[in-house]
mmCIF file of N, CA and C in Angstrom:
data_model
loop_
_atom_site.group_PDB
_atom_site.id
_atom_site.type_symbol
_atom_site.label_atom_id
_atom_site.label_comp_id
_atom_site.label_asym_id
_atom_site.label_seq_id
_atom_site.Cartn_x
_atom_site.Cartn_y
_atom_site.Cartn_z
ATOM 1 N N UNK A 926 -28.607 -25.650 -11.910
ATOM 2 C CA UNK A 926 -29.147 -24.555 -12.717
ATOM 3 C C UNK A 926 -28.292 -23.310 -12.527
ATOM 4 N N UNK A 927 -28.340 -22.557 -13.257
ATOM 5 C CA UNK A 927 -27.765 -20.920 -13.719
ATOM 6 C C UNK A 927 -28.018 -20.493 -12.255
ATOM 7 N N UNK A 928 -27.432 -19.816 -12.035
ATOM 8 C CA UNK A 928 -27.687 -18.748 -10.607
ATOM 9 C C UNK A 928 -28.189 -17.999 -11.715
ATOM 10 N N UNK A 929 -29.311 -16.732 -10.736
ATOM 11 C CA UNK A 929 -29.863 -15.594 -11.169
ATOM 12 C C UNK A 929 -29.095 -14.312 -11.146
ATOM 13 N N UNK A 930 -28.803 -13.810 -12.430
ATOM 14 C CA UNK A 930 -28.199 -12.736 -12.010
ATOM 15 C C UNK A 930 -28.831 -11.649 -12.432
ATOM 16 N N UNK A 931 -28.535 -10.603 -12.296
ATOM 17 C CA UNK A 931 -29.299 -9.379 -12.245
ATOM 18 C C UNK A 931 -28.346 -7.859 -11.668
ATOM 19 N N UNK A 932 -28.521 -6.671 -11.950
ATOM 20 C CA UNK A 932 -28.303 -5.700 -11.607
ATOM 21 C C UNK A 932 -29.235 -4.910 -11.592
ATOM 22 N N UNK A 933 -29.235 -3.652 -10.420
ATOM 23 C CA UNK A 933 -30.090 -3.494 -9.849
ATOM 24 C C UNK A 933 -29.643 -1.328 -9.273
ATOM 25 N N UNK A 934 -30.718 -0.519 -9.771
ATOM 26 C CA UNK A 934 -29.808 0.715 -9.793
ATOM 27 C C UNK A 934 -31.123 1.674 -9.683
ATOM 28 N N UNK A 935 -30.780 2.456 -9.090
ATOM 29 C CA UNK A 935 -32.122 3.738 -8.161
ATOM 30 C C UNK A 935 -32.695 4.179 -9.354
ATOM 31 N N UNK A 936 -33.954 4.397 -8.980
ATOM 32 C CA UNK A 936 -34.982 5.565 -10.393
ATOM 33 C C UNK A 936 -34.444 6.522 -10.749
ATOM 34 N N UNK A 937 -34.246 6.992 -9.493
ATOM 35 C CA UNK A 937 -33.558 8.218 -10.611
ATOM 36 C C UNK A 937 -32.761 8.715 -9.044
ATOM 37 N N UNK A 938 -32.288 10.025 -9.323
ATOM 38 C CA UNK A 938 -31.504 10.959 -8.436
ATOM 39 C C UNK A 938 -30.977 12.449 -8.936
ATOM 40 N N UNK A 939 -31.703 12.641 -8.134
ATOM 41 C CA UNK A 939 -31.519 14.896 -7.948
ATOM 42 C C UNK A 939 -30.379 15.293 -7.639
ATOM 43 N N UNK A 940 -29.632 16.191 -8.688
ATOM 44 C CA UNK A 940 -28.617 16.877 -8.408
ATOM 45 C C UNK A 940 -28.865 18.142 -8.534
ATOM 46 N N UNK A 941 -28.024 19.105 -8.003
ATOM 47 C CA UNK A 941 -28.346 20.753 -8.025
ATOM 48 C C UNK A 941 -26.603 21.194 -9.216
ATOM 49 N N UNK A 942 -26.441 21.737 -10.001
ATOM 50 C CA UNK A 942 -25.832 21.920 -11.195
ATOM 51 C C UNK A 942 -24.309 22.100 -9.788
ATOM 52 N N UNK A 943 -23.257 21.648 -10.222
ATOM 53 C CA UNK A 943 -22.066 21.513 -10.273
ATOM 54 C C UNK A 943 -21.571 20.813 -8.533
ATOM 55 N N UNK A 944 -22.805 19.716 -8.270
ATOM 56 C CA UNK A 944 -22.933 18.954 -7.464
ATOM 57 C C UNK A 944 -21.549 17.918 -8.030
ATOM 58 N N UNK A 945 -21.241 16.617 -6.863
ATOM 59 C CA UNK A 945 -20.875 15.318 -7.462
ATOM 60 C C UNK A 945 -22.191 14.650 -7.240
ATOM 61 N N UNK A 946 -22.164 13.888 -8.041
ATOM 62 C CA UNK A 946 -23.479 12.944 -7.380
ATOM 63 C C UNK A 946 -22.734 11.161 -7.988
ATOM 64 N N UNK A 947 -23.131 10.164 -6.753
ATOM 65 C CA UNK A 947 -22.235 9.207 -7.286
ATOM 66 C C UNK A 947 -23.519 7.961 -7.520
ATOM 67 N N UNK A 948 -23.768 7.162 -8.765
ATOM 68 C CA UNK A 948 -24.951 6.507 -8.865
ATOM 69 C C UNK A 948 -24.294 4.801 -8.790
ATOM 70 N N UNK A 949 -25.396 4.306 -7.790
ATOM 71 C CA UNK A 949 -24.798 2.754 -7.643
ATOM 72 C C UNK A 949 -25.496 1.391 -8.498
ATOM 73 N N UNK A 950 -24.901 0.634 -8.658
ATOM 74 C CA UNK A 950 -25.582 -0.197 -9.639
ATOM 75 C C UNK A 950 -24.618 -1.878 -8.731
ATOM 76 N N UNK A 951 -25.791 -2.447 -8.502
ATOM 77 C CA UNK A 951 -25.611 -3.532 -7.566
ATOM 78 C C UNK A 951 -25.758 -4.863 -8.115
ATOM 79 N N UNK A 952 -25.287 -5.851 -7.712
ATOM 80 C CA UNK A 952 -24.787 -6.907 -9.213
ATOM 81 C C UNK A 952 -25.216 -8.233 -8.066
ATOM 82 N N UNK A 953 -26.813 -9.057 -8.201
ATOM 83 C CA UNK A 953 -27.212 -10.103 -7.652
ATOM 84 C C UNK A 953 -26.933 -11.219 -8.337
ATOM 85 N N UNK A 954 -26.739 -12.209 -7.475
ATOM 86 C CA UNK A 954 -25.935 -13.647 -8.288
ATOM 87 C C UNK A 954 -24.448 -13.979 -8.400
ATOM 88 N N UNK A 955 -23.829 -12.910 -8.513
ATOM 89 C CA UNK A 955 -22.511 -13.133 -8.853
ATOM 90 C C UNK A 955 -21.806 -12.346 -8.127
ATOM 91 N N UNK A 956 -20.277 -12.478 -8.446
ATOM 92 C CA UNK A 956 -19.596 -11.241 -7.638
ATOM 93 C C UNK A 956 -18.737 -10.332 -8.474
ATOM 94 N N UNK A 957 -19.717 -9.257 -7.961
ATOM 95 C CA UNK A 957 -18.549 -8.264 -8.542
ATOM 96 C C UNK A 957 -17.451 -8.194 -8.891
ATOM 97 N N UNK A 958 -16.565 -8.721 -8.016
ATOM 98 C CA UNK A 958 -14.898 -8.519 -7.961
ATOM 99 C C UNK A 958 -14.304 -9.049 -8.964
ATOM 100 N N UNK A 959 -14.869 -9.832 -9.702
ATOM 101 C CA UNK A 959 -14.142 -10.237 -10.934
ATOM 102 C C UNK A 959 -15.190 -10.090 -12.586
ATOM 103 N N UNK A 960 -15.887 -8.657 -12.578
ATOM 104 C CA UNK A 960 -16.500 -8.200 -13.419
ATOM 105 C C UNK A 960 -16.260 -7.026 -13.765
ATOM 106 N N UNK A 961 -16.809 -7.184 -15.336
ATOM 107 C CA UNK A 961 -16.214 -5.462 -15.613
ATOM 108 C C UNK A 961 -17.448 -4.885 -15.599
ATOM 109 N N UNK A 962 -17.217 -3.465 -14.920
ATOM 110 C CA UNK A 962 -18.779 -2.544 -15.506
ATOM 111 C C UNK A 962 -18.385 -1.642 -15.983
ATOM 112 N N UNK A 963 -19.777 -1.787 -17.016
ATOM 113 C CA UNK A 963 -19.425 -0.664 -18.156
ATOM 114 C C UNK A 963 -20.752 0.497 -17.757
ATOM 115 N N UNK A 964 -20.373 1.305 -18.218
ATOM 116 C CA UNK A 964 -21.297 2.328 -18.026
ATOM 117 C C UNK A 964 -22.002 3.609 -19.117
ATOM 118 N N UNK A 965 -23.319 3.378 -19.518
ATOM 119 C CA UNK A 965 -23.868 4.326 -20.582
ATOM 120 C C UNK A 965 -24.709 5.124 -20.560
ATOM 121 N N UNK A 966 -24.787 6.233 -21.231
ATOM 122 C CA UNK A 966 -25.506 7.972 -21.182
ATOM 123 C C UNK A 966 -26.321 7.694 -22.073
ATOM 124 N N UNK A 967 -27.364 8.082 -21.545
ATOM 125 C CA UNK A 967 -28.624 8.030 -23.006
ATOM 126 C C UNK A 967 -29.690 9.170 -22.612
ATOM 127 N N UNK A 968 -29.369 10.456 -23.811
ATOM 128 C CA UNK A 968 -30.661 11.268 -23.814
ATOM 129 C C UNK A 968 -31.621 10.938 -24.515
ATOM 130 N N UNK A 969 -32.284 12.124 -24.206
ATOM 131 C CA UNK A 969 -33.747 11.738 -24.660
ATOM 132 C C UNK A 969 -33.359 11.605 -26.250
ATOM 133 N N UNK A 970 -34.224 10.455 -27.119
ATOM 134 C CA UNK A 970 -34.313 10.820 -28.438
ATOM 135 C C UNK A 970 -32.926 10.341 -29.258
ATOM 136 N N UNK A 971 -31.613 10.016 -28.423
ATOM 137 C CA UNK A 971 -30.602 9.566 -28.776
ATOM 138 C C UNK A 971 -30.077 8.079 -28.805
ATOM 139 N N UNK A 972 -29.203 7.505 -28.850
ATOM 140 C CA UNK A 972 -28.592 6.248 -28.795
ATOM 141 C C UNK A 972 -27.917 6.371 -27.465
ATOM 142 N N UNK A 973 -27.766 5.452 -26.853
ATOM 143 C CA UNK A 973 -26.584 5.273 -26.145
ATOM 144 C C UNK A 973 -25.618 5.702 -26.305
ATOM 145 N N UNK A 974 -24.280 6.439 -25.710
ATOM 146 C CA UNK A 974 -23.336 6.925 -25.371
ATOM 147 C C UNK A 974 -22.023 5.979 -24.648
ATOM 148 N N UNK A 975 -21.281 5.526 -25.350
ATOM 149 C CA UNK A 975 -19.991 4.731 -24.056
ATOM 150 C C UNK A 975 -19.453 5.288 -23.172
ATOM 151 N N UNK A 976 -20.141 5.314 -21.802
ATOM 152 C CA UNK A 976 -18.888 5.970 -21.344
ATOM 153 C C UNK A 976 -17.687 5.961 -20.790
ATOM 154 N N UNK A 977 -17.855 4.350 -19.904
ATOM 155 C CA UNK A 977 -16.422 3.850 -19.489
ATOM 156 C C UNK A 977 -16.452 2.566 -18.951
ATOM 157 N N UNK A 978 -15.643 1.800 -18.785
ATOM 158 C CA UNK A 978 -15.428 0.437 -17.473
ATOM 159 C C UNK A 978 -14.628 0.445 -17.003
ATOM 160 N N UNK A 979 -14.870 -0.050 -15.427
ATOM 161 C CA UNK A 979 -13.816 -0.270 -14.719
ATOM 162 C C UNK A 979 -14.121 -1.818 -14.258
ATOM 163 N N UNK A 980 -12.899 -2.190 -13.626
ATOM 164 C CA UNK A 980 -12.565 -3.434 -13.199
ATOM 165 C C UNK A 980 -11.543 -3.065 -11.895
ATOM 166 N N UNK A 981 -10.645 -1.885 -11.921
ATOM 167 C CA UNK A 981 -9.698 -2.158 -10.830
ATOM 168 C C UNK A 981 -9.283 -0.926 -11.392
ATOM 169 N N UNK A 982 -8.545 0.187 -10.241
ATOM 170 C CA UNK A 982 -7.781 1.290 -10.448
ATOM 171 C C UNK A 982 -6.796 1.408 -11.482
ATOM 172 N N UNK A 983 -6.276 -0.387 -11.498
ATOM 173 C CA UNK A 983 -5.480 -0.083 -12.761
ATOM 174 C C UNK A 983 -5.504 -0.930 -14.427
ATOM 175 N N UNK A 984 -7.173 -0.521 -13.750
ATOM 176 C CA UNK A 984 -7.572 -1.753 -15.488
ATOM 177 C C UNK A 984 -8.935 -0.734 -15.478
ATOM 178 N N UNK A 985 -9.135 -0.036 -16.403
ATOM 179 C CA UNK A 985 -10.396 0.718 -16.803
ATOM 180 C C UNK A 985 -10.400 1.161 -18.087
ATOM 181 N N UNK A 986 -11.042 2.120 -18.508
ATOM 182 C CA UNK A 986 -10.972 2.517 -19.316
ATOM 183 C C UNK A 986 -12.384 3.842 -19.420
ATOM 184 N N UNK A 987 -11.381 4.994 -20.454
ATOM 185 C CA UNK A 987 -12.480 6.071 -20.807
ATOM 186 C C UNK A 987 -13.032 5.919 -21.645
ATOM 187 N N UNK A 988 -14.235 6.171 -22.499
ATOM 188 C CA UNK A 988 -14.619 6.469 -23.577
ATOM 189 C C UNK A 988 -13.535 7.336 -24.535
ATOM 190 N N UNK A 989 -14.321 7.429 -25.750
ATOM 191 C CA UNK A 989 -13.767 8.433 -26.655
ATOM 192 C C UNK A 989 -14.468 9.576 -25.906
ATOM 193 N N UNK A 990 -13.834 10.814 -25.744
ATOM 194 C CA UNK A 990 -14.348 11.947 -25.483
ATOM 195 C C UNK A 990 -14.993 12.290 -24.141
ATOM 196 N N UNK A 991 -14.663 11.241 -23.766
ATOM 197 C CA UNK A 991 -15.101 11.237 -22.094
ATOM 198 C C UNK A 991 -14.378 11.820 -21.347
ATOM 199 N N UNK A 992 -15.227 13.213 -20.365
ATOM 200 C CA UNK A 992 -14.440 13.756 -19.515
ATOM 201 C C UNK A 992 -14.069 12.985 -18.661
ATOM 202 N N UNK A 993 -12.467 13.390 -17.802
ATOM 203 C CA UNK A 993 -12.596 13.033 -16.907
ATOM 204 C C UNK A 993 -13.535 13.126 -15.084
ATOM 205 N N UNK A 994 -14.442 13.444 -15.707
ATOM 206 C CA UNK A 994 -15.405 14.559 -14.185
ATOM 207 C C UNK A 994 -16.117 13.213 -14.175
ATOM 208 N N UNK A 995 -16.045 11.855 -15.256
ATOM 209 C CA UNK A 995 -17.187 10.931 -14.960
ATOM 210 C C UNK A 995 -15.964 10.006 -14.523
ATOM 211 N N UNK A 996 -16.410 9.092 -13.545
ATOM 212 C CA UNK A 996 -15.027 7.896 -13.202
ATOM 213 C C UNK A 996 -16.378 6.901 -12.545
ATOM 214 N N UNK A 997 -15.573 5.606 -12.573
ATOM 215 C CA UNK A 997 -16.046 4.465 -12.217
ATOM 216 C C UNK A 997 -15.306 3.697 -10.843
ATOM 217 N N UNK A 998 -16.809 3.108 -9.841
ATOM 218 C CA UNK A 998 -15.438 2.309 -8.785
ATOM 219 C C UNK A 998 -16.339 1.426 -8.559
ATOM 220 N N UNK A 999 -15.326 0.430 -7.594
ATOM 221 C CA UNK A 999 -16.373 -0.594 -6.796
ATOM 222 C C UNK A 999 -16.205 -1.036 -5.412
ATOM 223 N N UNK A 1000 -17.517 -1.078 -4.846
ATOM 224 C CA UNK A 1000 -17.628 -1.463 -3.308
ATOM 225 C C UNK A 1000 -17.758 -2.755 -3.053
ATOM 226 N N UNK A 1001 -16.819 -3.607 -3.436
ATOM 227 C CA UNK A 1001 -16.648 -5.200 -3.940
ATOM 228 C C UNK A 1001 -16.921 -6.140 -2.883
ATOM 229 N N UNK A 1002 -17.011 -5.537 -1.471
ATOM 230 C CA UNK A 1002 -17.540 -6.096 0.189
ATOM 231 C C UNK A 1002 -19.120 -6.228 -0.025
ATOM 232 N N UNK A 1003 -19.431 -5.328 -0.859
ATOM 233 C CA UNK A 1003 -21.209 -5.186 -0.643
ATOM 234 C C UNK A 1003 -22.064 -5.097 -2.311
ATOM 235 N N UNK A 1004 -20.776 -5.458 -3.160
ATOM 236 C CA UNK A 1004 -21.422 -5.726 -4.832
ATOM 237 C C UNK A 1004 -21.604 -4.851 -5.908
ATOM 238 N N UNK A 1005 -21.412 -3.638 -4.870
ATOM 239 C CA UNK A 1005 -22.080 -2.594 -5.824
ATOM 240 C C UNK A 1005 -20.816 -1.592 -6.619
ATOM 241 N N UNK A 1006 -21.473 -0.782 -7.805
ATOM 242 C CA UNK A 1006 -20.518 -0.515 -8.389
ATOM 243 C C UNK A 1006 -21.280 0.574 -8.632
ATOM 244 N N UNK A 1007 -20.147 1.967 -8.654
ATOM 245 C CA UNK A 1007 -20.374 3.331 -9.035
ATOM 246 C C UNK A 1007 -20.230 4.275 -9.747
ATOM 247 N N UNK A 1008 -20.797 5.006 -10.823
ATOM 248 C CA UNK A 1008 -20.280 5.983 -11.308
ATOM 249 C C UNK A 1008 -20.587 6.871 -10.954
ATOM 250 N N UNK A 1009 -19.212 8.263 -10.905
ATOM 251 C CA UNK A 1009 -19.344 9.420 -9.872
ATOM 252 C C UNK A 1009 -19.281 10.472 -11.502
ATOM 253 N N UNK A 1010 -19.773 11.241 -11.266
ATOM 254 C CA UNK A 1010 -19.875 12.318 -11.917
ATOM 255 C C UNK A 1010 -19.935 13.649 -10.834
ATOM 256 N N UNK A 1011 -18.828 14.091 -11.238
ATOM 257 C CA UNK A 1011 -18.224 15.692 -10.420
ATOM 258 C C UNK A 1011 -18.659 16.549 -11.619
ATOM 259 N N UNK A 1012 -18.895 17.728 -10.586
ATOM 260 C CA UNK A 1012 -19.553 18.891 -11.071
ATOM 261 C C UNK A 1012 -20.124 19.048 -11.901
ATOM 262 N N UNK A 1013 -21.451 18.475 -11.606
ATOM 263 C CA UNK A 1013 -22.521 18.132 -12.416
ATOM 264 C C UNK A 1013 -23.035 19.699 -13.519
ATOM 265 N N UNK A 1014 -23.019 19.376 -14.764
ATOM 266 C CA UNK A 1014 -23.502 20.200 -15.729
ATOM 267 C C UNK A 1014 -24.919 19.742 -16.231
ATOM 268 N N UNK A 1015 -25.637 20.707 -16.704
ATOM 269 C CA UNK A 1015 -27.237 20.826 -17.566
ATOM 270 C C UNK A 1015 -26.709 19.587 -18.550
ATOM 271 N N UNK A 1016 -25.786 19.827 -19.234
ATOM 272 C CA UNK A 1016 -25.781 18.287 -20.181
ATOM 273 C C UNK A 1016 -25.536 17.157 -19.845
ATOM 274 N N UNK A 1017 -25.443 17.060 -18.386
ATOM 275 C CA UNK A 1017 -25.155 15.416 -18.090
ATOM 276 C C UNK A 1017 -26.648 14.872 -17.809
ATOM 277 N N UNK A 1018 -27.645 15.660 -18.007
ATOM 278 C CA UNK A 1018 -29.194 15.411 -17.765
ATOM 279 C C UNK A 1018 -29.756 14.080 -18.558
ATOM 280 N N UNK A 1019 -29.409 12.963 -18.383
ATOM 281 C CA UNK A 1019 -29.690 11.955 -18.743
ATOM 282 C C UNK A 1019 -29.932 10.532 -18.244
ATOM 283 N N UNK A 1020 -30.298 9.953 -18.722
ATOM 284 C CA UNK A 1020 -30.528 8.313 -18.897
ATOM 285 C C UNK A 1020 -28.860 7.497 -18.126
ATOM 286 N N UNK A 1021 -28.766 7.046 -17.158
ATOM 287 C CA UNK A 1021 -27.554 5.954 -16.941
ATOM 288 C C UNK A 1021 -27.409 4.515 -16.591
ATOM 289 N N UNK A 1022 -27.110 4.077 -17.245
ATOM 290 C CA UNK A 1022 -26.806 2.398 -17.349
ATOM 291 C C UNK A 1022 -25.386 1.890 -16.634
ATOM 292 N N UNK A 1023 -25.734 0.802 -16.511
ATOM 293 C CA UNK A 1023 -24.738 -0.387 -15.949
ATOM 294 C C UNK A 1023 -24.992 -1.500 -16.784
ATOM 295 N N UNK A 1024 -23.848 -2.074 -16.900
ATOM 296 C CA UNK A 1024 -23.923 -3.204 -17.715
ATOM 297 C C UNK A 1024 -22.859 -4.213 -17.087
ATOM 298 N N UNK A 1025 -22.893 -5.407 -17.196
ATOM 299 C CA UNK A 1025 -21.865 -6.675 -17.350
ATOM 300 C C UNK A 1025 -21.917 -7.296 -18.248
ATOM 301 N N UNK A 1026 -21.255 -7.753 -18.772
ATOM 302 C CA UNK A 1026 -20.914 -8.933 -20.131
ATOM 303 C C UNK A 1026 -20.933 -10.417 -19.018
ATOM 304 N N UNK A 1027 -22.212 -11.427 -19.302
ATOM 305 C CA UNK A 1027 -22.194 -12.282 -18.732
ATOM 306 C C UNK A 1027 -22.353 -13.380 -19.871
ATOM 307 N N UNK A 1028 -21.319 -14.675 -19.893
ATOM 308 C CA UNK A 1028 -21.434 -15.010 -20.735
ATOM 309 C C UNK A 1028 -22.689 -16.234 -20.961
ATOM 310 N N UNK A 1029 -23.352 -16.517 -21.852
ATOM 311 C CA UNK A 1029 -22.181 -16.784 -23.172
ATOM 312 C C UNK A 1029 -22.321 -14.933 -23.966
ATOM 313 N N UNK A 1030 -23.634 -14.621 -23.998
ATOM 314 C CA UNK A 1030 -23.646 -13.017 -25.225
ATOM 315 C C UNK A 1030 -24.844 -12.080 -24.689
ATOM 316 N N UNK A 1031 -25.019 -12.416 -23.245
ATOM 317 C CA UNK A 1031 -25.828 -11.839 -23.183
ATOM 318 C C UNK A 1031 -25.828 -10.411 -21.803
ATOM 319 N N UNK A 1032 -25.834 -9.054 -22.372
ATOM 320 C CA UNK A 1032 -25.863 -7.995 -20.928
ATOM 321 C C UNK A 1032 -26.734 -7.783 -20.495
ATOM 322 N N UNK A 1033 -26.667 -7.539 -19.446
ATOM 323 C CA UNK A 1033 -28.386 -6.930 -18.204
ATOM 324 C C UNK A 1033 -27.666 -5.569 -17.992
ATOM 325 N N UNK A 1034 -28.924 -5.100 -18.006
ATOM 326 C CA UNK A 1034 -28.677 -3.946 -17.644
ATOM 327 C C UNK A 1034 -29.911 -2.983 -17.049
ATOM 328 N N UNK A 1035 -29.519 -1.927 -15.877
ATOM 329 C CA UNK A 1035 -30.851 -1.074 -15.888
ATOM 330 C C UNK A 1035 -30.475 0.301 -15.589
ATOM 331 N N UNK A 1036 -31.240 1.185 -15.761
ATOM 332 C CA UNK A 1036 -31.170 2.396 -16.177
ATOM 333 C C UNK A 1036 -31.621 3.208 -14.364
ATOM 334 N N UNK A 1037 -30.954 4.415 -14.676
ATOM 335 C CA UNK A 1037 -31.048 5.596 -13.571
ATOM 336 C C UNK A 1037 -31.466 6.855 -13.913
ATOM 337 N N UNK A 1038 -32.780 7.679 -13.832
ATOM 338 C CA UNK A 1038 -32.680 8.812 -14.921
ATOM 339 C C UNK A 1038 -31.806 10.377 -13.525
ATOM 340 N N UNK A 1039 -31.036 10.544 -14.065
ATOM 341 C CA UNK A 1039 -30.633 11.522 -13.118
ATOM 342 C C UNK A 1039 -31.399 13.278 -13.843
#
């Protein structure tokens, strides 16, 4: 049978305005090290937002219009994967996701409200 997979990411987390704050999203069943995570912004009342994936320092990628103050990494010993957001602004006040593309078409994903 399928191993269970799943990702797995805090309720939420308090920042004070032009904080870093770095949010983890932890990947059960499988291993990280050879997955991409993607990562998405969602305010209130809006759609989802792209904001980036990483896979490796030298395989990622930004969004369109994505500062660089948001970046992606991974702690590939212990599964988990991070997006850091430096100097936190009033508009980063939102909804954050993790995602993997597991095949055959289907993503998991769960949300962080910062």
């Amino acid at each position: 049978s399928a191993a269970q997979v799943s990702l797995t990411q805090p309720v939420s987390e308090s920042v004070k305005l032009g904080e870093t704050v770095r949010i983890s999203c932890t990947l059960s069943g499988y291993s990280i090290s050879d997955r991409y995570l993607h990562w998405y912004q969602q305010k209130a009342g809006n759609r989802p937002r792209y904001l980036l994936y990483f896979f490796s320092d030298s395989s990622k990628h930004q969004g369109d219009g994505v500062p660089d103050r948001f970046s992606g990494s991974k702690d590939s010993p212990n599964n988990v994967a991070h997006l850091t957001i430096k100097g936190a602004l009033l508009e980063d006040d939102a909804d954050y996701y993790c995602a993997i593309h597991h095949p055959p078409s289907n993503s998991l994903h769960s949300g962080v409200l910062l």
